[in-house]
Short mmCIF file of N, CA and C and ligand atoms in Angstrom, two decimals:
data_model
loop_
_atom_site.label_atom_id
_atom_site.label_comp_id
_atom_site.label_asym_id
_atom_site.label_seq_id
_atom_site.Cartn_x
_atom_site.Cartn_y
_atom_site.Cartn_z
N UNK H 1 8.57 -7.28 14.70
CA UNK H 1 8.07 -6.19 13.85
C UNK H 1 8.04 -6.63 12.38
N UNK H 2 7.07 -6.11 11.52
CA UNK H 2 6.97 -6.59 10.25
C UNK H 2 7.07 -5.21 9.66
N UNK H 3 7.95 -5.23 8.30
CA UNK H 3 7.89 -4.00 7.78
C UNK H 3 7.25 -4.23 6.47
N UNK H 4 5.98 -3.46 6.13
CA UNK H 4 5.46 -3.33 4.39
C UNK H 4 5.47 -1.98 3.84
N UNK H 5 5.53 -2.51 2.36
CA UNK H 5 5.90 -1.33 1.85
C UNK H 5 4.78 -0.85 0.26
N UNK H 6 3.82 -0.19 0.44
CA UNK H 6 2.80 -0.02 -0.51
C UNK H 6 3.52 0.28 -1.80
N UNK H 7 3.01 0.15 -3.24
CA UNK H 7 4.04 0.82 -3.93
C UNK H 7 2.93 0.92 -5.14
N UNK H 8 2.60 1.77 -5.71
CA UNK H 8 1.84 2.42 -6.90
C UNK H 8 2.74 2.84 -8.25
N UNK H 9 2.51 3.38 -9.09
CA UNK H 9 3.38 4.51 -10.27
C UNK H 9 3.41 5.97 -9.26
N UNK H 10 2.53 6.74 -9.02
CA UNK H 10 3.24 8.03 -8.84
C UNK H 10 3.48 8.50 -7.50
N UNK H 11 3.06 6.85 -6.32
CA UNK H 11 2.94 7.32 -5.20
C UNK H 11 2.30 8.16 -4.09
N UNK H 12 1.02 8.94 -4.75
CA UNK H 12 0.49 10.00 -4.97
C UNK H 12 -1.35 10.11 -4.87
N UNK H 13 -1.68 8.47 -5.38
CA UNK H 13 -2.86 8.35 -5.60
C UNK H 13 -3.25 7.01 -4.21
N UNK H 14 -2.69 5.52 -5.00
CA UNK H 14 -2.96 4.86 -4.52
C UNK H 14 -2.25 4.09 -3.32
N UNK H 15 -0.79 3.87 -3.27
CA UNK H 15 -0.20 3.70 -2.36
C UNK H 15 -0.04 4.35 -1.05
N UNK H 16 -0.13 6.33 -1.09
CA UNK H 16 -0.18 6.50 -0.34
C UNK H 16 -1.57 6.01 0.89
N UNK H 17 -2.76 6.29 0.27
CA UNK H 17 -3.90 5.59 1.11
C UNK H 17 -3.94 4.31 1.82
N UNK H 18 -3.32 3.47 0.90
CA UNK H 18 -3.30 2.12 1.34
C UNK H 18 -2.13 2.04 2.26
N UNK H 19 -1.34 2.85 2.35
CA UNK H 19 -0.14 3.41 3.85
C UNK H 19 -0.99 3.79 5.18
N UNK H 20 -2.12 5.08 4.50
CA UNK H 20 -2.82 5.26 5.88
C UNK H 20 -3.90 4.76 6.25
N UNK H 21 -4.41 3.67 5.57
CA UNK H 21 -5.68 2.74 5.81
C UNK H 21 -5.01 1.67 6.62
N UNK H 22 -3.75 0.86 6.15
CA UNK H 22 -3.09 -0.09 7.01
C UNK H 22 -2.89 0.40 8.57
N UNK H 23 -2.16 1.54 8.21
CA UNK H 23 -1.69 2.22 9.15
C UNK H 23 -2.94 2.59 10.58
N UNK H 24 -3.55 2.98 10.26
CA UNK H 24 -5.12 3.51 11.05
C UNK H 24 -5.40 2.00 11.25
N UNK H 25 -5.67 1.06 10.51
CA UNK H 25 -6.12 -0.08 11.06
C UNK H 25 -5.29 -0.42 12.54
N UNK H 26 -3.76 -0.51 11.91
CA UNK H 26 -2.99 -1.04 13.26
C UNK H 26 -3.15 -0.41 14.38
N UNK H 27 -3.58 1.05 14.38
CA UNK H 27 -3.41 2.24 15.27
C UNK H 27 -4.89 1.73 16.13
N UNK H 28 -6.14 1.22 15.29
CA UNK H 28 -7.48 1.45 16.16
C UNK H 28 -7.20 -0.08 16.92
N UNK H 29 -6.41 -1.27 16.22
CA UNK H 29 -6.21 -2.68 16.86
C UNK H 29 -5.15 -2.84 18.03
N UNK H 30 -4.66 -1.01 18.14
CA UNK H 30 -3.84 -1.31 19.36
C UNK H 30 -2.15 -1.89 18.50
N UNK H 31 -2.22 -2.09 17.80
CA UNK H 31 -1.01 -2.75 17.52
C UNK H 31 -0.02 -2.28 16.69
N UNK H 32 -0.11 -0.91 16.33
CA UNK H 32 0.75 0.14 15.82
C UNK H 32 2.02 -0.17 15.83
N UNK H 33 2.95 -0.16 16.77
CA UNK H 33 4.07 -0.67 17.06
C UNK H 33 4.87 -2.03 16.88
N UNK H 34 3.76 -2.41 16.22
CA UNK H 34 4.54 -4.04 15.91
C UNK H 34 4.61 -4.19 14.38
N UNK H 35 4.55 -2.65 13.33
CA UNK H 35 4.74 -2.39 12.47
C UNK H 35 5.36 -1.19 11.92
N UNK H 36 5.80 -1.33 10.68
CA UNK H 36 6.45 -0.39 10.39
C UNK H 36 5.70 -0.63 8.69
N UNK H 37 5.44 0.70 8.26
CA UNK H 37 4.56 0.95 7.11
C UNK H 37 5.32 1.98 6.27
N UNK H 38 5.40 2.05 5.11
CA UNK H 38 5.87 3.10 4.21
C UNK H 38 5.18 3.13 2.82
N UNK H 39 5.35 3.90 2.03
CA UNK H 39 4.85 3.43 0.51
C UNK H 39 6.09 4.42 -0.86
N UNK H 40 5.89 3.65 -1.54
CA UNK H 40 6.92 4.34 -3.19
C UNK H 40 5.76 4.49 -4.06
N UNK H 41 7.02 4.87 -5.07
CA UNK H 41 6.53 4.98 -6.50
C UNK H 41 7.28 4.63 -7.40
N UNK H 42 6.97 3.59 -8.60
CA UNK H 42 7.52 3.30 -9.81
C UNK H 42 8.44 4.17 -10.24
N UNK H 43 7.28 5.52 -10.64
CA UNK H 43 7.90 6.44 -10.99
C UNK H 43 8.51 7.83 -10.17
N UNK H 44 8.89 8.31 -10.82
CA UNK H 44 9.32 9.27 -9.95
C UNK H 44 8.96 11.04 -10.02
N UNK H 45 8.42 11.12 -11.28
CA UNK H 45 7.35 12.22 -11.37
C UNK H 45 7.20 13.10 -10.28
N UNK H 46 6.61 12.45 -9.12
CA UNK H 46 6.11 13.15 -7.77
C UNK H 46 6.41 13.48 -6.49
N UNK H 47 7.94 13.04 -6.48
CA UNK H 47 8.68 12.92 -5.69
C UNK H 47 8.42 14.08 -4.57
N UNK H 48 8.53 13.72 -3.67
CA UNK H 48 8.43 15.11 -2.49
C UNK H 48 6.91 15.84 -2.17
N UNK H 49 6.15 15.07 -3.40
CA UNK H 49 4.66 16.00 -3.28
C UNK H 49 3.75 14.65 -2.18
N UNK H 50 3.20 15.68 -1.45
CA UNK H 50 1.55 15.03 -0.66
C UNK H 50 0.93 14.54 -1.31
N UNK H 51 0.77 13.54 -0.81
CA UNK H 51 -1.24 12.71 -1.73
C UNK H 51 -1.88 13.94 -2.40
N UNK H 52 -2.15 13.21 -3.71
CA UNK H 52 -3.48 13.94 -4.74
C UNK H 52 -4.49 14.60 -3.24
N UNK H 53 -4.95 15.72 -3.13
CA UNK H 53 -6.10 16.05 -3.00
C UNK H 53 -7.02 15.15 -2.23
N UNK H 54 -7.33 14.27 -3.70
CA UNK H 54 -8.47 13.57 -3.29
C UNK H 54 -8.37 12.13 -2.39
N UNK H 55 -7.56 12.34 -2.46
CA UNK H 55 -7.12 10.61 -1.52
C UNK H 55 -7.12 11.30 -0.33
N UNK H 56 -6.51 12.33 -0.04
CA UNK H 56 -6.43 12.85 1.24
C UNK H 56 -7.72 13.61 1.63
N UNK H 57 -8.91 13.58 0.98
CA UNK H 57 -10.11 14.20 1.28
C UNK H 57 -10.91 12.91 1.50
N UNK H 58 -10.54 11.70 0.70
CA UNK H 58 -10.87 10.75 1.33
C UNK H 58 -10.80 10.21 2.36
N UNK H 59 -9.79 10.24 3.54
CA UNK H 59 -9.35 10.01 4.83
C UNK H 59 -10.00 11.07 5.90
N UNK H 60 -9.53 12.14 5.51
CA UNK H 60 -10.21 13.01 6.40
C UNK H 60 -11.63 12.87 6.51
N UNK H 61 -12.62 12.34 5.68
CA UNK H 61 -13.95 12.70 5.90
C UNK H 61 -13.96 11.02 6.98
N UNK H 62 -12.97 10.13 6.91
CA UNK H 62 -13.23 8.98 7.80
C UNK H 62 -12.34 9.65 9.17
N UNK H 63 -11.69 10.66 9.21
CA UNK H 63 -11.32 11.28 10.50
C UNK H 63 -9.65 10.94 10.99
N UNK H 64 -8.95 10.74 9.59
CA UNK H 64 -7.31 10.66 9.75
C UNK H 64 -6.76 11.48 8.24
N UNK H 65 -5.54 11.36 8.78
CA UNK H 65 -5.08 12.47 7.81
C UNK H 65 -3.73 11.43 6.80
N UNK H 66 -3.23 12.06 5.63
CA UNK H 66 -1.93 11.43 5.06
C UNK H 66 -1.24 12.68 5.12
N UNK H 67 0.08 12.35 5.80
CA UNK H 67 1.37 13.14 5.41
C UNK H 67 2.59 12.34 4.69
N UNK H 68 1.81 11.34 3.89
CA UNK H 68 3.31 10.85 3.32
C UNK H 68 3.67 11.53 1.83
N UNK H 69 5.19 11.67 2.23
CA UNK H 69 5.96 12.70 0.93
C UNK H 69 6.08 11.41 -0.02
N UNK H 70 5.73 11.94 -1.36
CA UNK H 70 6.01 10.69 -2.34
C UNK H 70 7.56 10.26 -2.48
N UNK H 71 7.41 9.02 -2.57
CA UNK H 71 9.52 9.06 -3.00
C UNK H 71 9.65 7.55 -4.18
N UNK H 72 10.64 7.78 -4.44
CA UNK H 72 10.63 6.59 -5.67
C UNK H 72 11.08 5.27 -5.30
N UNK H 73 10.26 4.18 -5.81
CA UNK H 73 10.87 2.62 -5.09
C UNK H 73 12.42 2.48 -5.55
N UNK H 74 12.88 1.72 -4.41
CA UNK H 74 14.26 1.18 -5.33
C UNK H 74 14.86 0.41 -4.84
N UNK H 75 15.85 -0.61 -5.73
CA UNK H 75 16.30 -1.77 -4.80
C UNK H 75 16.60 -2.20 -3.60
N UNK H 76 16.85 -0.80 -3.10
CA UNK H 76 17.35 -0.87 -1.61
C UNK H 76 16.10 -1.39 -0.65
N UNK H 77 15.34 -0.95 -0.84
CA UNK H 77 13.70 -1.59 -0.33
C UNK H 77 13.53 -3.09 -0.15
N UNK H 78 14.20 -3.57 -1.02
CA UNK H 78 14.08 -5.59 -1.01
C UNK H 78 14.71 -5.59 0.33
N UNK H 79 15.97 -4.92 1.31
CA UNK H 79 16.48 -5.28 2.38
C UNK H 79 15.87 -4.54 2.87
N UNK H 80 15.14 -3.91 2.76
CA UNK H 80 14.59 -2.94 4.15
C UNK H 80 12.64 -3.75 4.54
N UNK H 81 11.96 -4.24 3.66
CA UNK H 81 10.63 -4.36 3.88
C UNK H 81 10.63 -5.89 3.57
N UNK H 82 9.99 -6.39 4.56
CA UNK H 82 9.00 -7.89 4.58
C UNK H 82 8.06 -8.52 3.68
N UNK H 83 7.13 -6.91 3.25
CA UNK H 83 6.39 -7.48 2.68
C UNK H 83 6.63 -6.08 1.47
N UNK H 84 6.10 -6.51 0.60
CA UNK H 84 5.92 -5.56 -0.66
C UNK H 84 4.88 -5.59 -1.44
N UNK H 85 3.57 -4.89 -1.27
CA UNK H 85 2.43 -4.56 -1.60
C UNK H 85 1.92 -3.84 -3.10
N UNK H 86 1.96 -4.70 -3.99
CA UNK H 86 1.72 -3.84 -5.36
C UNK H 86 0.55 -3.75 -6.03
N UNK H 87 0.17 -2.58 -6.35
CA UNK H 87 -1.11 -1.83 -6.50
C UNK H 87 -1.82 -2.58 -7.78
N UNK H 88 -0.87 -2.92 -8.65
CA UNK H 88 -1.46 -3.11 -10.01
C UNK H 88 -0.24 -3.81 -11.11
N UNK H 89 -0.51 -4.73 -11.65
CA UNK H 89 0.51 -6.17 -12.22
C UNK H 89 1.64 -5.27 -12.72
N UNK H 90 1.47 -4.34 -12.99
CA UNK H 90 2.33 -3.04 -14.07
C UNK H 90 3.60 -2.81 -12.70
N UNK H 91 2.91 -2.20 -12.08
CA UNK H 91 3.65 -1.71 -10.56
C UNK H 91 4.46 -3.29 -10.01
N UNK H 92 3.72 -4.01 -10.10
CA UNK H 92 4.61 -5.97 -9.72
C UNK H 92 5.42 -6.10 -10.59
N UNK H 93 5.61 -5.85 -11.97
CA UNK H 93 6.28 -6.42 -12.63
C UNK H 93 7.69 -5.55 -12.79
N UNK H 94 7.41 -4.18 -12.79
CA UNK H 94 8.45 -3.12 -12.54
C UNK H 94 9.09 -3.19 -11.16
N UNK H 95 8.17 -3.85 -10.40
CA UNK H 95 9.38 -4.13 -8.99
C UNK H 95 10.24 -5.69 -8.93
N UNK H 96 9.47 -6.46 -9.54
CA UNK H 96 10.00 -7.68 -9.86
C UNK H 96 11.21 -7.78 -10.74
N UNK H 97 11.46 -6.34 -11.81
CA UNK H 97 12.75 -6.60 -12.45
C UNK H 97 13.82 -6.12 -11.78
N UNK H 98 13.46 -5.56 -10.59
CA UNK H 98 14.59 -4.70 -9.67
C UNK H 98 14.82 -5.75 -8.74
N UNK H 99 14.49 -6.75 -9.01
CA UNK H 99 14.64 -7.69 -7.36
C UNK H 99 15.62 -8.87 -8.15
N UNK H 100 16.73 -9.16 -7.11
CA UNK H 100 17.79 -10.24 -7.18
C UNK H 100 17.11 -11.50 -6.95
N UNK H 101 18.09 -12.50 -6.88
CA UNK H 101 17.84 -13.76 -6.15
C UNK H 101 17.64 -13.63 -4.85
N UNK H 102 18.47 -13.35 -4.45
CA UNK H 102 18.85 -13.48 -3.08
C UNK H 102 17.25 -12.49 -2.15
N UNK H 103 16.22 -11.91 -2.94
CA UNK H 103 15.43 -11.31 -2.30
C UNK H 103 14.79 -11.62 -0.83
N UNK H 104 14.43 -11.45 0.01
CA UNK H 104 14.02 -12.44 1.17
C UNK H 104 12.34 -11.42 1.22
N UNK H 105 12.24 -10.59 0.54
CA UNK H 105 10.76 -9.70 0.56
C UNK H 105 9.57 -10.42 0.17
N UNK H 106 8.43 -10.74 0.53
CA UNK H 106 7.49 -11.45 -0.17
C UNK H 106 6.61 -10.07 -1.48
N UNK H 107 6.61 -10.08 -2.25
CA UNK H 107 6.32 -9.33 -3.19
C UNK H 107 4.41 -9.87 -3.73
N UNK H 108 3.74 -9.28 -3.52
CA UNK H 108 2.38 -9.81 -3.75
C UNK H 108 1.33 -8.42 -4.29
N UNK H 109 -0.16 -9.04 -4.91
CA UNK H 109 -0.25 -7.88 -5.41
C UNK H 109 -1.50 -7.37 -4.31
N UNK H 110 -1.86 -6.41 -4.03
CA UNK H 110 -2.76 -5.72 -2.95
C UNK H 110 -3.83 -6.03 -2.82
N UNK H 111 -4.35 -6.91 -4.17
CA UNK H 111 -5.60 -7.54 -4.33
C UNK H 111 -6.04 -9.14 -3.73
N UNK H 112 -4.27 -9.66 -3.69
CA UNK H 112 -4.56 -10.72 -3.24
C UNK H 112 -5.33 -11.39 -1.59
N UNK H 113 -5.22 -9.88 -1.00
CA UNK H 113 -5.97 -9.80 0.02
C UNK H 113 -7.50 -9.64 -0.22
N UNK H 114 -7.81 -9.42 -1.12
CA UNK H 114 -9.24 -8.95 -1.23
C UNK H 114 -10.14 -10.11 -1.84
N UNK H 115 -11.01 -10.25 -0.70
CA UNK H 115 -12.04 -11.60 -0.78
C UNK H 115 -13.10 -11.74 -1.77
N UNK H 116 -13.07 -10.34 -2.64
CA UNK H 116 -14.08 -10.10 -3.52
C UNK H 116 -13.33 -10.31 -4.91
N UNK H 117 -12.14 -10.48 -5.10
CA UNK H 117 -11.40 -10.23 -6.21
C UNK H 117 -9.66 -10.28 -5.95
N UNK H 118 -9.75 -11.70 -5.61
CA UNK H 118 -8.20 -12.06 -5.35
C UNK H 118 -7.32 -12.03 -6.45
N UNK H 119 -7.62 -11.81 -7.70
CA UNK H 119 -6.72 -11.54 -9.08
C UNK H 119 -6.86 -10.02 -9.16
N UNK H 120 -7.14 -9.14 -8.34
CA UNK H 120 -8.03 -8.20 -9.10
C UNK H 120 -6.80 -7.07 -8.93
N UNK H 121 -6.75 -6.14 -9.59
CA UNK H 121 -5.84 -4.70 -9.59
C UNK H 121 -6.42 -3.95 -8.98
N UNK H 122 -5.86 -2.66 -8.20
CA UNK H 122 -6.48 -1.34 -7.53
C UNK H 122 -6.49 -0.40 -8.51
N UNK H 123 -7.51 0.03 -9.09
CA UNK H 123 -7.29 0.72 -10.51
C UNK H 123 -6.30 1.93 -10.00
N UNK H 124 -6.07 2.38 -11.14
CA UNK H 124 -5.20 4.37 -11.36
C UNK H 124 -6.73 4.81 -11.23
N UNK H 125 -6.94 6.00 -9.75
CA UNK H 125 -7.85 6.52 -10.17
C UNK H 125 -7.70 8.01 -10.82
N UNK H 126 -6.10 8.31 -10.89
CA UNK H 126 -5.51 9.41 -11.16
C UNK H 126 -6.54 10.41 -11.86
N UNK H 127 -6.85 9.87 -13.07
CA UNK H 127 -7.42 10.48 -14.39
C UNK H 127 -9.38 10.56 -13.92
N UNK H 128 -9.71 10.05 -12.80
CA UNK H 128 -11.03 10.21 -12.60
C UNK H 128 -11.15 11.06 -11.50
N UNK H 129 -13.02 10.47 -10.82
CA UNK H 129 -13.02 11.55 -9.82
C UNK H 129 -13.13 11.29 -8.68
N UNK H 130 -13.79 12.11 -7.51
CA UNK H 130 -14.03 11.31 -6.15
C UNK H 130 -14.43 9.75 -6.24
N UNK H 131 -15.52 9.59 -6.96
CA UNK H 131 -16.38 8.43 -7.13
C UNK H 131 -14.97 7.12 -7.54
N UNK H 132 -14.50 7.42 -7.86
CA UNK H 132 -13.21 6.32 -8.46
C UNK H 132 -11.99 6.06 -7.52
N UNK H 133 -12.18 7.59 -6.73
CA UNK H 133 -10.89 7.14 -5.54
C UNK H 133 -11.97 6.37 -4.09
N UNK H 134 -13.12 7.05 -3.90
CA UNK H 134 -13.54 6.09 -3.18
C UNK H 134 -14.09 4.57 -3.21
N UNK H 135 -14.33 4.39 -4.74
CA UNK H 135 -13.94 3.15 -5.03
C UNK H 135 -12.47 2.26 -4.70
N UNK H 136 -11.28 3.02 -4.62
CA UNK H 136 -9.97 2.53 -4.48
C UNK H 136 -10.09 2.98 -3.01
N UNK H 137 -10.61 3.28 -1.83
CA UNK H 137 -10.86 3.14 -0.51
C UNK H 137 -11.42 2.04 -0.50
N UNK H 138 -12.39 1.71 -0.78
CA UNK H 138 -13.49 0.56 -0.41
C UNK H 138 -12.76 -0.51 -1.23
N UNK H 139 -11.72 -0.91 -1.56
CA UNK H 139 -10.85 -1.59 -1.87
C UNK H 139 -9.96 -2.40 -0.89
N UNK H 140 -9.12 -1.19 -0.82
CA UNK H 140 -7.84 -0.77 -0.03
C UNK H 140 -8.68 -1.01 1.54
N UNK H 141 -9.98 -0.77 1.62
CA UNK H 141 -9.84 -1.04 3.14
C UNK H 141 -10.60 -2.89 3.54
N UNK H 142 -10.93 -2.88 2.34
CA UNK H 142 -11.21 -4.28 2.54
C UNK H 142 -9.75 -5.58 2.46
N UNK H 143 -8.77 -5.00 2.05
CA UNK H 143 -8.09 -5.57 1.47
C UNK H 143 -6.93 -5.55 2.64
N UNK H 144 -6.92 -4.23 3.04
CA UNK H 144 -6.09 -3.86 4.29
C UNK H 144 -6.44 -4.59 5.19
N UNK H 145 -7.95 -4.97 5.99
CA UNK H 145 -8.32 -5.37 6.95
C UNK H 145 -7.68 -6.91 7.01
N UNK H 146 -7.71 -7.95 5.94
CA UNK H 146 -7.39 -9.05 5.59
C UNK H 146 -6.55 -9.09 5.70
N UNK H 147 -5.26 -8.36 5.56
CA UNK H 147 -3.70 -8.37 5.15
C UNK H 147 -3.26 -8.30 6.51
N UNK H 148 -4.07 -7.03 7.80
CA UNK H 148 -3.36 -7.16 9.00
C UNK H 148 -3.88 -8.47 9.48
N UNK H 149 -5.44 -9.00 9.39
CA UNK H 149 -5.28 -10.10 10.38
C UNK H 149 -4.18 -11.29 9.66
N UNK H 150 -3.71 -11.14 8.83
CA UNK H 150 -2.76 -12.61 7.93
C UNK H 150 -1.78 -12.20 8.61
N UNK H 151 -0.91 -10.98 8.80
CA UNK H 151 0.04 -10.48 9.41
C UNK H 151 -0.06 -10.71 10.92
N UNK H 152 -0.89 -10.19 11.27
CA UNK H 152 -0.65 -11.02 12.91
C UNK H 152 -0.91 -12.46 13.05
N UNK H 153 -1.30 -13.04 12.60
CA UNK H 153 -1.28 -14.42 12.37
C UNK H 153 0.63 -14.85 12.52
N UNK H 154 0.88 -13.93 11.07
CA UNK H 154 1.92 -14.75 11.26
C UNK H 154 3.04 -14.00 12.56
N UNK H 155 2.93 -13.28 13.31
CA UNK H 155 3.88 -12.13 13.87
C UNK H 155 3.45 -13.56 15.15
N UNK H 156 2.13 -13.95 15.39
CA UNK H 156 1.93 -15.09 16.92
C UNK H 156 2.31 -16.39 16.75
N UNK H 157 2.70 -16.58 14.96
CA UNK H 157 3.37 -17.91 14.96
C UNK H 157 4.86 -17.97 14.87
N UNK H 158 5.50 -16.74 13.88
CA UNK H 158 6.95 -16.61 14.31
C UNK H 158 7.61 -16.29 15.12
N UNK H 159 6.73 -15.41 16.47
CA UNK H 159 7.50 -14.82 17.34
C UNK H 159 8.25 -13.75 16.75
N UNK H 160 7.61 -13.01 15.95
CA UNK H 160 9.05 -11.66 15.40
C UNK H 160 8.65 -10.77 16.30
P1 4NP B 1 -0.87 6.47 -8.31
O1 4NP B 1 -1.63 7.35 -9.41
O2 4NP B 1 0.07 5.58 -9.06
O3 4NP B 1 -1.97 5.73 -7.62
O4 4NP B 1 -0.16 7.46 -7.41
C1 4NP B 1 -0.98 8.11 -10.38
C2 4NP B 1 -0.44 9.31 -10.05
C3 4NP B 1 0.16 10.09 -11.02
C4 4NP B 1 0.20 9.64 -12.33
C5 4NP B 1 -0.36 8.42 -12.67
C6 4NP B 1 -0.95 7.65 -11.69
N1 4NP B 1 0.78 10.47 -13.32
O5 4NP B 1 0.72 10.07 -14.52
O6 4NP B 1 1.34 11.53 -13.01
#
């Protein structure tokens, strides 16, 4: 089993999607169970609240839903997740000062999956509108698709 862990600022916009885009991927490849998915937030602002609206109007019109409650990242996460998925260098660098030596998490940024823009950030679409969060879908699902086949790659070479 591989555990990742999405992580944005408010938890709310972008991480949660990129939880249920991974997530739905593993679910339509049959392979649901050989993962474990979650997502944070930098901050903590939003704690306990559902996806913005619009992220979650984004899913539903592709025919899945988000129920993840926002909650705040925190060190304890370096022992609990494999991989650690960060939305935007701001969100990497605020998880990077919480992380020890001893980390064993691979910490990377969400873009580095993405074949169109391997340096690239998942913008905040917080402050915009549909047009900007479905831009951060058509991201997130290009980026997602890449990340599970690297992940099963490695799940048939380590045997986890
Ligand atoms: P997210 O978007 O980090 O993708 O969840 C944001 C959500 C809330 C705020 C900023 C960004 N905020 O300032 O409350």
């Amino acid at each position: 089993m591989i555990k990742v862990l999405f992580v944005c600022l408010g938890n709310i916009c972008r991480s949660p999607l990129a939880e249920g885009v991974f997530r739905q991927k593993t679910i339509e490849q049959d392979v649901g169970h050989l993962f474990h998915v979650d997502s944070a937030g930098t901050a903590s602002y939003h704690i306990g609240a559902l996806p913005d609206e619009r992220s979650r109007a984004v899913v539903l019109k592709r025919g899945f839903e988000l129920t993840h409650k926002a909650r705040a990242f925190s060190a304890k996460d370096f022992s609990e997740f494999n991989y650690i998925i960060a939305m935007d260098k701001n969100n990497l660098n605020n998880i990077k000062r919480l992380m020890s030596d001893d980390t064993n998490s691979k910490v990377l940024l969400m873009r580095h999956f993405d074949m169109l823009a391997k340096d690239g950030e998942v913008p905040d679409p917080y402050y915009g509108d549909m047009k900007d969060f479905e831009h951060v879908y058509d991201i997130l699902n290009r980026s997602c698709e890449v990340m599970l086949g690297y992940l099963m790659d490695e799940l048939s070479t380590s045997g986890r």
